[in-house]
PDB file of C-alpha atoms and ligand atoms in Angstrom:
ATOM      1  CA  UNK A 325      24.431 -26.576 -41.326  1.00 78.00           C
ATOM      2  CA  UNK A 326      24.047 -30.187 -42.416  1.00 89.00           C
ATOM      3  CA  UNK A 327      26.942 -32.263 -43.648  1.00 94.00           C
ATOM      4  CA  UNK A 328      27.203 -35.715 -45.200  1.00 95.00           C
ATOM      5  CA  UNK A 329      28.671 -38.675 -43.341  1.00 95.00           C
ATOM      6  CA  UNK A 330      31.769 -38.478 -45.543  1.00 96.00           C
ATOM      7  CA  UNK A 331      32.288 -34.766 -44.939  1.00 96.00           C
ATOM      8  CA  UNK A 332      32.165 -35.339 -41.197  1.00 96.00           C
ATOM      9  CA  UNK A 333      34.546 -38.313 -41.400  1.00 97.00           C
ATOM     10  CA  UNK A 334      36.984 -36.219 -43.474  1.00 97.00           C
ATOM     11  CA  UNK A 335      36.931 -33.374 -40.963  1.00 97.00           C
ATOM     12  CA  UNK A 336      37.613 -35.771 -38.085  1.00 98.00           C
ATOM     13  CA  UNK A 337      40.422 -37.465 -39.990  1.00 96.00           C
ATOM     14  CA  UNK A 338      42.069 -34.158 -40.851  1.00 97.00           C
ATOM     15  CA  UNK A 339      41.914 -32.479 -37.442  1.00 98.00           C
ATOM     16  CA  UNK A 340      44.863 -32.769 -35.075  1.00 98.00           C
ATOM     17  CA  UNK A 341      43.389 -31.809 -31.717  1.00 98.00           C
ATOM     18  CA  UNK A 342      40.036 -33.474 -31.303  1.00 98.00           C
ATOM     19  CA  UNK A 343      37.792 -33.957 -28.295  1.00 98.00           C
ATOM     20  CA  UNK A 344      34.832 -36.306 -28.447  1.00 98.00           C
ATOM     21  CA  UNK A 345      31.867 -35.645 -26.157  1.00 98.00           C
ATOM     22  CA  UNK A 346      29.887 -38.872 -26.193  1.00 98.00           C
ATOM     23  CA  UNK A 347      26.539 -40.113 -24.936  1.00 96.00           C
ATOM     24  CA  UNK A 348      24.257 -43.147 -24.936  1.00 93.00           C
ATOM     25  CA  UNK A 349      23.970 -43.231 -28.739  1.00 94.00           C
ATOM     26  CA  UNK A 350      27.546 -44.443 -29.136  1.00 96.00           C
ATOM     27  CA  UNK A 351      26.712 -47.483 -26.982  1.00 96.00           C
ATOM     28  CA  UNK A 352      23.392 -48.529 -28.517  1.00 92.00           C
ATOM     29  CA  UNK A 353      25.181 -50.327 -31.414  1.00 95.00           C
ATOM     30  CA  UNK A 354      26.865 -52.425 -28.690  1.00 96.00           C
ATOM     31  CA  UNK A 355      23.454 -53.469 -27.374  1.00 92.00           C
ATOM     32  CA  UNK A 356      23.351 -51.163 -24.340  1.00 91.00           C
ATOM     33  CA  UNK A 357      19.830 -49.788 -23.895  1.00 81.00           C
ATOM     34  CA  UNK A 358      19.358 -46.257 -22.637  1.00 73.00           C
ATOM     35  CA  UNK A 359      18.434 -46.682 -18.975  1.00 68.00           C
ATOM     36  CA  UNK A 360      15.368 -44.526 -19.494  1.00 65.00           C
ATOM     37  CA  UNK A 361      13.942 -47.292 -21.651  1.00 65.00           C
ATOM     38  CA  UNK A 362      13.957 -49.529 -18.566  1.00 63.00           C
ATOM     39  CA  UNK A 363      11.306 -47.411 -16.926  1.00 51.00           C
ATOM     40  CA  UNK A 364       8.194 -49.413 -16.215  1.00 47.00           C
ATOM     41  CA  UNK A 365       9.737 -52.703 -17.240  1.00 50.00           C
ATOM     42  CA  UNK A 366      11.243 -53.595 -13.904  1.00 52.00           C
ATOM     43  CA  UNK A 367      10.080 -51.043 -11.408  1.00 52.00           C
ATOM     44  CA  UNK A 368       6.517 -50.144 -12.226  1.00 59.00           C
ATOM     45  CA  UNK A 369       5.872 -46.458 -12.255  1.00 62.00           C
ATOM     46  CA  UNK A 370       9.029 -45.296 -10.534  1.00 75.00           C
ATOM     47  CA  UNK A 371      11.257 -42.929 -12.455  1.00 81.00           C
ATOM     48  CA  UNK A 372      14.819 -43.968 -13.207  1.00 82.00           C
ATOM     49  CA  UNK A 373      15.845 -40.561 -11.868  1.00 86.00           C
ATOM     50  CA  UNK A 374      14.703 -41.741  -8.436  1.00 90.00           C
ATOM     51  CA  UNK A 375      16.040 -45.273  -8.773  1.00 90.00           C
ATOM     52  CA  UNK A 376      19.449 -43.829  -9.687  1.00 92.00           C
ATOM     53  CA  UNK A 377      19.487 -41.284  -6.887  1.00 96.00           C
ATOM     54  CA  UNK A 378      21.527 -40.960  -3.732  1.00 98.00           C
ATOM     55  CA  UNK A 379      18.239 -40.877  -1.817  1.00 97.00           C
ATOM     56  CA  UNK A 380      17.137 -44.236  -3.196  1.00 96.00           C
ATOM     57  CA  UNK A 381      20.544 -45.808  -2.505  1.00 98.00           C
ATOM     58  CA  UNK A 382      20.422 -44.780   1.132  1.00 98.00           C
ATOM     59  CA  UNK A 383      16.675 -45.035   1.883  1.00 98.00           C
ATOM     60  CA  UNK A 384      15.777 -48.107  -0.208  1.00 96.00           C
ATOM     61  CA  UNK A 385      19.032 -49.946  -0.859  1.00 97.00           C
ATOM     62  CA  UNK A 386      17.333 -53.114  -2.074  1.00 96.00           C
ATOM     63  CA  UNK A 387      15.296 -51.259  -4.679  1.00 93.00           C
ATOM     64  CA  UNK A 388      18.392 -49.348  -5.796  1.00 95.00           C
ATOM     65  CA  UNK A 389      20.413 -52.541  -6.128  1.00 97.00           C
ATOM     66  CA  UNK A 390      17.692 -54.399  -8.003  1.00 92.00           C
ATOM     67  CA  UNK A 391      17.457 -51.597 -10.547  1.00 90.00           C
ATOM     68  CA  UNK A 392      21.140 -50.962 -10.989  1.00 94.00           C
ATOM     69  CA  UNK A 393      21.880 -54.602 -11.714  1.00 93.00           C
ATOM     70  CA  UNK A 394      19.927 -54.231 -14.951  1.00 88.00           C
ATOM     71  CA  UNK A 395      22.353 -51.579 -16.147  1.00 92.00           C
ATOM     72  CA  UNK A 396      25.251 -54.055 -16.269  1.00 96.00           C
ATOM     73  CA  UNK A 397      26.079 -55.566 -19.651  1.00 95.00           C
ATOM     74  CA  UNK A 398      29.511 -57.056 -19.061  1.00 96.00           C
ATOM     75  CA  UNK A 399      29.221 -59.077 -22.268  1.00 97.00           C
ATOM     76  CA  UNK A 400      28.862 -55.929 -24.412  1.00 97.00           C
ATOM     77  CA  UNK A 401      31.767 -55.190 -26.734  1.00 98.00           C
ATOM     78  CA  UNK A 402      32.993 -51.846 -28.075  1.00 98.00           C
ATOM     79  CA  UNK A 403      31.777 -50.996 -31.576  1.00 98.00           C
ATOM     80  CA  UNK A 404      33.339 -49.158 -34.505  1.00 98.00           C
ATOM     81  CA  UNK A 405      32.815 -45.770 -32.833  1.00 98.00           C
ATOM     82  CA  UNK A 406      34.820 -46.700 -29.722  1.00 98.00           C
ATOM     83  CA  UNK A 407      37.452 -48.432 -31.845  1.00 98.00           C
ATOM     84  CA  UNK A 408      38.005 -45.559 -34.281  1.00 98.00           C
ATOM     85  CA  UNK A 409      38.360 -43.098 -31.417  1.00 98.00           C
ATOM     86  CA  UNK A 410      41.126 -45.297 -29.968  1.00 98.00           C
ATOM     87  CA  UNK A 411      42.833 -45.496 -33.371  1.00 98.00           C
ATOM     88  CA  UNK A 412      42.817 -41.706 -33.619  1.00 98.00           C
ATOM     89  CA  UNK A 413      44.045 -41.373 -30.028  1.00 98.00           C
ATOM     90  CA  UNK A 414      47.042 -43.602 -30.760  1.00 98.00           C
ATOM     91  CA  UNK A 415      48.219 -41.594 -33.764  1.00 97.00           C
ATOM     92  CA  UNK A 416      51.356 -39.636 -32.983  1.00 96.00           C
ATOM     93  CA  UNK A 417      50.233 -36.589 -34.987  1.00 96.00           C
ATOM     94  CA  UNK A 418      47.014 -36.109 -33.014  1.00 98.00           C
ATOM     95  CA  UNK A 419      45.896 -35.242 -29.510  1.00 98.00           C
ATOM     96  CA  UNK A 420      42.547 -36.891 -28.899  1.00 98.00           C
ATOM     97  CA  UNK A 421      40.479 -36.776 -25.722  1.00 98.00           C
ATOM     98  CA  UNK A 422      37.123 -38.307 -24.949  1.00 98.00           C
ATOM     99  CA  UNK A 423      34.708 -37.055 -22.324  1.00 98.00           C
ATOM    100  CA  UNK A 424      31.816 -39.492 -22.003  1.00 98.00           C
ATOM    101  CA  UNK A 425      28.504 -39.440 -20.197  1.00 96.00           C
ATOM    102  CA  UNK A 426      28.356 -43.214 -20.478  1.00 97.00           C
ATOM    103  CA  UNK A 427      28.797 -45.398 -17.408  1.00 96.00           C
ATOM    104  CA  UNK A 428      29.136 -48.644 -19.386  1.00 97.00           C
ATOM    105  CA  UNK A 429      32.940 -48.698 -19.482  1.00 97.00           C
ATOM    106  CA  UNK A 430      33.073 -49.328 -23.249  1.00 98.00           C
ATOM    107  CA  UNK A 431      35.513 -46.511 -24.114  1.00 98.00           C
ATOM    108  CA  UNK A 432      37.928 -47.914 -21.525  1.00 97.00           C
ATOM    109  CA  UNK A 433      37.321 -51.468 -22.736  1.00 97.00           C
ATOM    110  CA  UNK A 434      38.207 -50.365 -26.269  1.00 98.00           C
ATOM    111  CA  UNK A 435      41.485 -48.951 -24.969  1.00 98.00           C
ATOM    112  CA  UNK A 436      40.868 -45.202 -24.623  1.00 98.00           C
ATOM    113  CA  UNK A 437      43.417 -43.691 -22.244  1.00 98.00           C
ATOM    114  CA  UNK A 438      42.773 -39.973 -22.631  1.00 98.00           C
ATOM    115  CA  UNK A 439      39.312 -40.519 -21.241  1.00 98.00           C
ATOM    116  CA  UNK A 440      37.177 -38.702 -18.721  1.00 98.00           C
ATOM    117  CA  UNK A 441      34.200 -40.749 -17.542  1.00 98.00           C
ATOM    118  CA  UNK A 442      32.067 -37.775 -16.649  1.00 98.00           C
ATOM    119  CA  UNK A 443      29.395 -39.781 -14.824  1.00 96.00           C
ATOM    120  CA  UNK A 444      31.779 -42.488 -13.587  1.00 97.00           C
ATOM    121  CA  UNK A 445      31.754 -46.199 -14.367  1.00 97.00           C
ATOM    122  CA  UNK A 446      29.593 -49.131 -13.285  1.00 98.00           C
ATOM    123  CA  UNK A 447      32.713 -51.279 -13.398  1.00 97.00           C
ATOM    124  CA  UNK A 448      34.486 -49.466 -10.585  1.00 97.00           C
ATOM    125  CA  UNK A 449      32.894 -50.220  -7.218  1.00 98.00           C
ATOM    126  CA  UNK A 450      33.722 -49.610  -3.610  1.00 98.00           C
ATOM    127  CA  UNK A 451      32.392 -50.009  -0.096  1.00 98.00           C
ATOM    128  CA  UNK A 452      30.570 -46.980   1.248  1.00 98.00           C
ATOM    129  CA  UNK A 453      31.614 -47.769   4.820  1.00 98.00           C
ATOM    130  CA  UNK A 454      35.312 -48.621   4.610  1.00 97.00           C
ATOM    131  CA  UNK A 455      36.084 -47.179   1.166  1.00 97.00           C
ATOM    132  CA  UNK A 456      37.686 -50.415  -0.010  1.00 97.00           C
ATOM    133  CA  UNK A 457      37.506 -51.007  -3.773  1.00 97.00           C
ATOM    134  CA  UNK A 458      35.731 -54.204  -4.831  1.00 97.00           C
ATOM    135  CA  UNK A 459      35.278 -55.797  -8.251  1.00 97.00           C
ATOM    136  CA  UNK A 460      32.038 -55.318 -10.129  1.00 98.00           C
ATOM    137  CA  UNK A 461      31.665 -59.097 -10.096  1.00 98.00           C
ATOM    138  CA  UNK A 462      31.581 -59.039  -6.308  1.00 97.00           C
ATOM    139  CA  UNK A 463      29.056 -56.209  -6.406  1.00 98.00           C
ATOM    140  CA  UNK A 464      26.791 -58.180  -8.724  1.00 98.00           C
ATOM    141  CA  UNK A 465      26.875 -61.115  -6.290  1.00 98.00           C
ATOM    142  CA  UNK A 466      25.771 -59.002  -3.335  1.00 97.00           C
ATOM    143  CA  UNK A 467      25.634 -55.349  -2.349  1.00 98.00           C
ATOM    144  CA  UNK A 468      27.195 -55.900   1.084  1.00 98.00           C
ATOM    145  CA  UNK A 469      30.933 -55.852   1.676  1.00 98.00           C
ATOM    146  CA  UNK A 470      32.116 -59.203   3.006  1.00 93.00           C
ATOM    147  CA  UNK A 471      34.846 -57.474   4.976  1.00 85.00           C
ATOM    148  CA  UNK A 472      32.830 -54.977   6.988  1.00 97.00           C
ATOM    149  CA  UNK A 473      29.165 -55.404   6.071  1.00 97.00           C
ATOM    150  CA  UNK A 474      29.024 -51.939   4.527  1.00 98.00           C
ATOM    151  CA  UNK A 475      26.924 -51.142   1.462  1.00 98.00           C
ATOM    152  CA  UNK A 476      28.718 -51.485  -1.863  1.00 98.00           C
ATOM    153  CA  UNK A 477      28.142 -49.064  -4.696  1.00 98.00           C
ATOM    154  CA  UNK A 478      29.358 -48.364  -8.211  1.00 98.00           C
ATOM    155  CA  UNK A 479      31.435 -45.238  -8.736  1.00 98.00           C
ATOM    156  CA  UNK A 480      28.828 -43.410 -10.780  1.00 98.00           C
ATOM    157  CA  UNK A 481      27.402 -39.970 -10.182  1.00 97.00           C
ATOM    158  CA  UNK A 482      23.889 -40.495  -8.868  1.00 97.00           C
ATOM    159  CA  UNK A 483      21.120 -37.933  -8.967  1.00 94.00           C
ATOM    160  CA  UNK A 484      21.617 -35.770  -5.917  1.00 96.00           C
ATOM    161  CA  UNK A 485      25.390 -36.192  -5.953  1.00 97.00           C
ATOM    162  CA  UNK A 486      27.990 -33.679  -7.045  1.00 95.00           C
ATOM    163  CA  UNK A 487      30.867 -33.887  -9.485  1.00 95.00           C
ATOM    164  CA  UNK A 488      34.441 -33.978  -8.285  1.00 94.00           C
ATOM    165  CA  UNK A 489      36.584 -30.986  -9.119  1.00 96.00           C
ATOM    166  CA  UNK A 490      39.076 -33.346 -10.723  1.00 97.00           C
ATOM    167  CA  UNK A 491      36.531 -34.608 -13.252  1.00 97.00           C
ATOM    168  CA  UNK A 492      35.339 -31.092 -14.014  1.00 97.00           C
ATOM    169  CA  UNK A 493      38.903 -29.820 -14.452  1.00 98.00           C
ATOM    170  CA  UNK A 494      39.908 -32.701 -16.716  1.00 98.00           C
ATOM    171  CA  UNK A 495      36.778 -32.254 -18.821  1.00 98.00           C
ATOM    172  CA  UNK A 496      37.288 -28.526 -19.191  1.00 98.00           C
ATOM    173  CA  UNK A 497      40.937 -29.022 -20.157  1.00 98.00           C
ATOM    174  CA  UNK A 498      39.921 -31.629 -22.735  1.00 98.00           C
ATOM    175  CA  UNK A 499      37.375 -29.290 -24.319  1.00 98.00           C
ATOM    176  CA  UNK A 500      39.751 -26.310 -24.236  1.00 98.00           C
ATOM    177  CA  UNK A 501      42.546 -28.170 -26.051  1.00 98.00           C
ATOM    178  CA  UNK A 502      40.430 -29.063 -29.080  1.00 98.00           C
ATOM    179  CA  UNK A 503      40.394 -27.453 -32.495  1.00 98.00           C
ATOM    180  CA  UNK A 504      37.539 -29.833 -33.319  1.00 98.00           C
ATOM    181  CA  UNK A 505      34.837 -30.910 -30.873  1.00 98.00           C
ATOM    182  CA  UNK A 506      32.697 -33.864 -31.913  1.00 98.00           C
ATOM    183  CA  UNK A 507      29.442 -34.326 -30.011  1.00 98.00           C
ATOM    184  CA  UNK A 508      28.363 -37.920 -30.675  1.00 98.00           C
ATOM    185  CA  UNK A 509      25.356 -39.976 -29.631  1.00 96.00           C
ATOM    186  CA  UNK A 510      23.716 -37.386 -27.435  1.00 94.00           C
ATOM    187  CA  UNK A 511      21.121 -34.668 -27.842  1.00 92.00           C
ATOM    188  CA  UNK A 512      23.417 -32.659 -25.557  1.00 95.00           C
ATOM    189  CA  UNK A 513      20.744 -31.492 -23.130  1.00 92.00           C
ATOM    190  CA  UNK A 514      21.970 -32.937 -19.809  1.00 90.00           C
ATOM    191  CA  UNK A 515      23.585 -30.442 -17.443  1.00 91.00           C
ATOM    192  CA  UNK A 516      26.334 -29.947 -16.557  1.00 94.00           C
ATOM    193  CA  UNK A 517      27.734 -32.089 -19.406  1.00 96.00           C
ATOM    194  CA  UNK A 518      26.342 -29.827 -22.136  1.00 96.00           C
ATOM    195  CA  UNK A 519      27.791 -26.754 -20.404  1.00 96.00           C
ATOM    196  CA  UNK A 520      31.283 -28.029 -21.176  1.00 98.00           C
ATOM    197  CA  UNK A 521      30.955 -26.534 -24.663  1.00 97.00           C
ATOM    198  CA  UNK A 522      31.392 -23.081 -23.110  1.00 97.00           C
ATOM    199  CA  UNK A 523      35.036 -23.895 -22.446  1.00 98.00           C
ATOM    200  CA  UNK A 524      35.939 -24.452 -26.098  1.00 98.00           C
ATOM    201  CA  UNK A 525      38.815 -22.461 -27.507  1.00 97.00           C
ATOM    202  CA  UNK A 526      37.746 -19.435 -29.579  1.00 95.00           C
ATOM    203  CA  UNK A 527      38.405 -20.911 -33.043  1.00 94.00           C
ATOM    204  CA  UNK A 528      37.187 -24.437 -32.324  1.00 98.00           C
ATOM    205  CA  UNK A 529      34.811 -26.077 -34.789  1.00 98.00           C
ATOM    206  CA  UNK A 530      31.918 -28.190 -33.498  1.00 98.00           C
ATOM    207  CA  UNK A 531      30.409 -31.211 -35.207  1.00 98.00           C
ATOM    208  CA  UNK A 532      27.405 -33.175 -33.974  1.00 98.00           C
ATOM    209  CA  UNK A 533      26.714 -36.780 -34.961  1.00 97.00           C
ATOM    210  CA  UNK A 534      23.360 -37.977 -33.665  1.00 96.00           C
ATOM    211  CA  UNK A 535      20.241 -39.763 -34.837  1.00 92.00           C
ATOM    212  CA  UNK A 536      17.952 -37.010 -33.589  1.00 92.00           C
ATOM    213  CA  UNK A 537      18.404 -33.227 -33.799  1.00 93.00           C
ATOM    214  CA  UNK A 538      20.821 -31.555 -31.415  1.00 95.00           C
ATOM    215  CA  UNK A 539      20.571 -28.040 -30.015  1.00 92.00           C
ATOM    216  CA  UNK A 540      23.471 -25.980 -28.738  1.00 93.00           C
ATOM    217  CA  UNK A 541      23.823 -22.351 -27.744  1.00 90.00           C
ATOM    218  CA  UNK A 542      26.406 -21.895 -30.491  1.00 93.00           C
ATOM    219  CA  UNK A 543      27.017 -22.552 -34.198  1.00 94.00           C
ATOM    220  CA  UNK A 544      27.781 -26.129 -35.165  1.00 97.00           C
ATOM    221  CA  UNK A 545      27.576 -28.513 -38.087  1.00 97.00           C
ATOM    222  CA  UNK A 546      25.587 -31.705 -37.926  1.00 96.00           C
ATOM    223  CA  UNK A 547      25.032 -35.038 -39.572  1.00 97.00           C
ATOM    224  CA  UNK A 548      21.886 -36.817 -38.479  1.00 95.00           C
ATOM    225  CA  UNK A 549      22.676 -40.532 -38.496  1.00 93.00           C
ATOM    226  CA  UNK A 550      23.883 -43.330 -36.252  1.00 88.00           C
ATOM    227  CA  UNK A 551      27.535 -42.704 -35.466  1.00 94.00           C
ATOM    228  CA  UNK A 552      28.574 -46.056 -36.891  1.00 95.00           C
ATOM    229  CA  UNK A 553      28.071 -44.828 -40.466  1.00 95.00           C
ATOM    230  CA  UNK A 554      30.405 -41.866 -39.917  1.00 96.00           C
ATOM    231  CA  UNK A 555      33.080 -43.644 -37.901  1.00 97.00           C
ATOM    232  CA  UNK A 556      33.256 -46.555 -40.332  1.00 96.00           C
ATOM    233  CA  UNK A 557      34.479 -44.025 -42.927  1.00 96.00           C
ATOM    234  CA  UNK A 558      37.336 -42.720 -40.783  1.00 94.00           C
TER     235      UNK A 558
HETATM  236 ZN1   ZN B 633      33.737 -52.280   3.669  1.00 79.98          ZN
END
């Protein structure tokens, strides 16, 4: 069923227990391109799925590093979608969680605290050899740890890597608590993120806000637009 922007905004405003499941579309208004659009621009014919894989990081660290540097947009600022989610989260009469596929750190930058970064964050880095955390600024200067010479990496889930049980448990708990689940800025096709919907509570309503059609193995209501138009009305 299709709803108007205002109907969706009203439903979000009225719900008390809300969980947002967000994807790349909530970051495009902040100027963050979907990494898939980088294909061909910097790395010829190689697929981003390889360039963002554990195999590439270990077998061709220079290629991995050169690609991943393009994913950093430290100057990007949260937009109205991130900001409204934080406003809702801070209201005493609501319980609001966000589970995001995005690795750009913008939900955290906006101030979200009840946040699960499902695929990790580019802005949390560590040394693969000694485990020491390093700043993303240090990582952008070089991918070798000054202390031990080990390879540095961002704490994101690469292709070929698994999810921690902690992240899965937090995400499932966030989905299960909601009376309203809002899928925003994603076509909701990437596993296992899209499988989280199976853990919704039996009476939970589902809304999707996305510029292109969304498919789910369950009933949901949808508004097809950029999320900014909806969240500006909240
Ligand atoms: Zn080290």
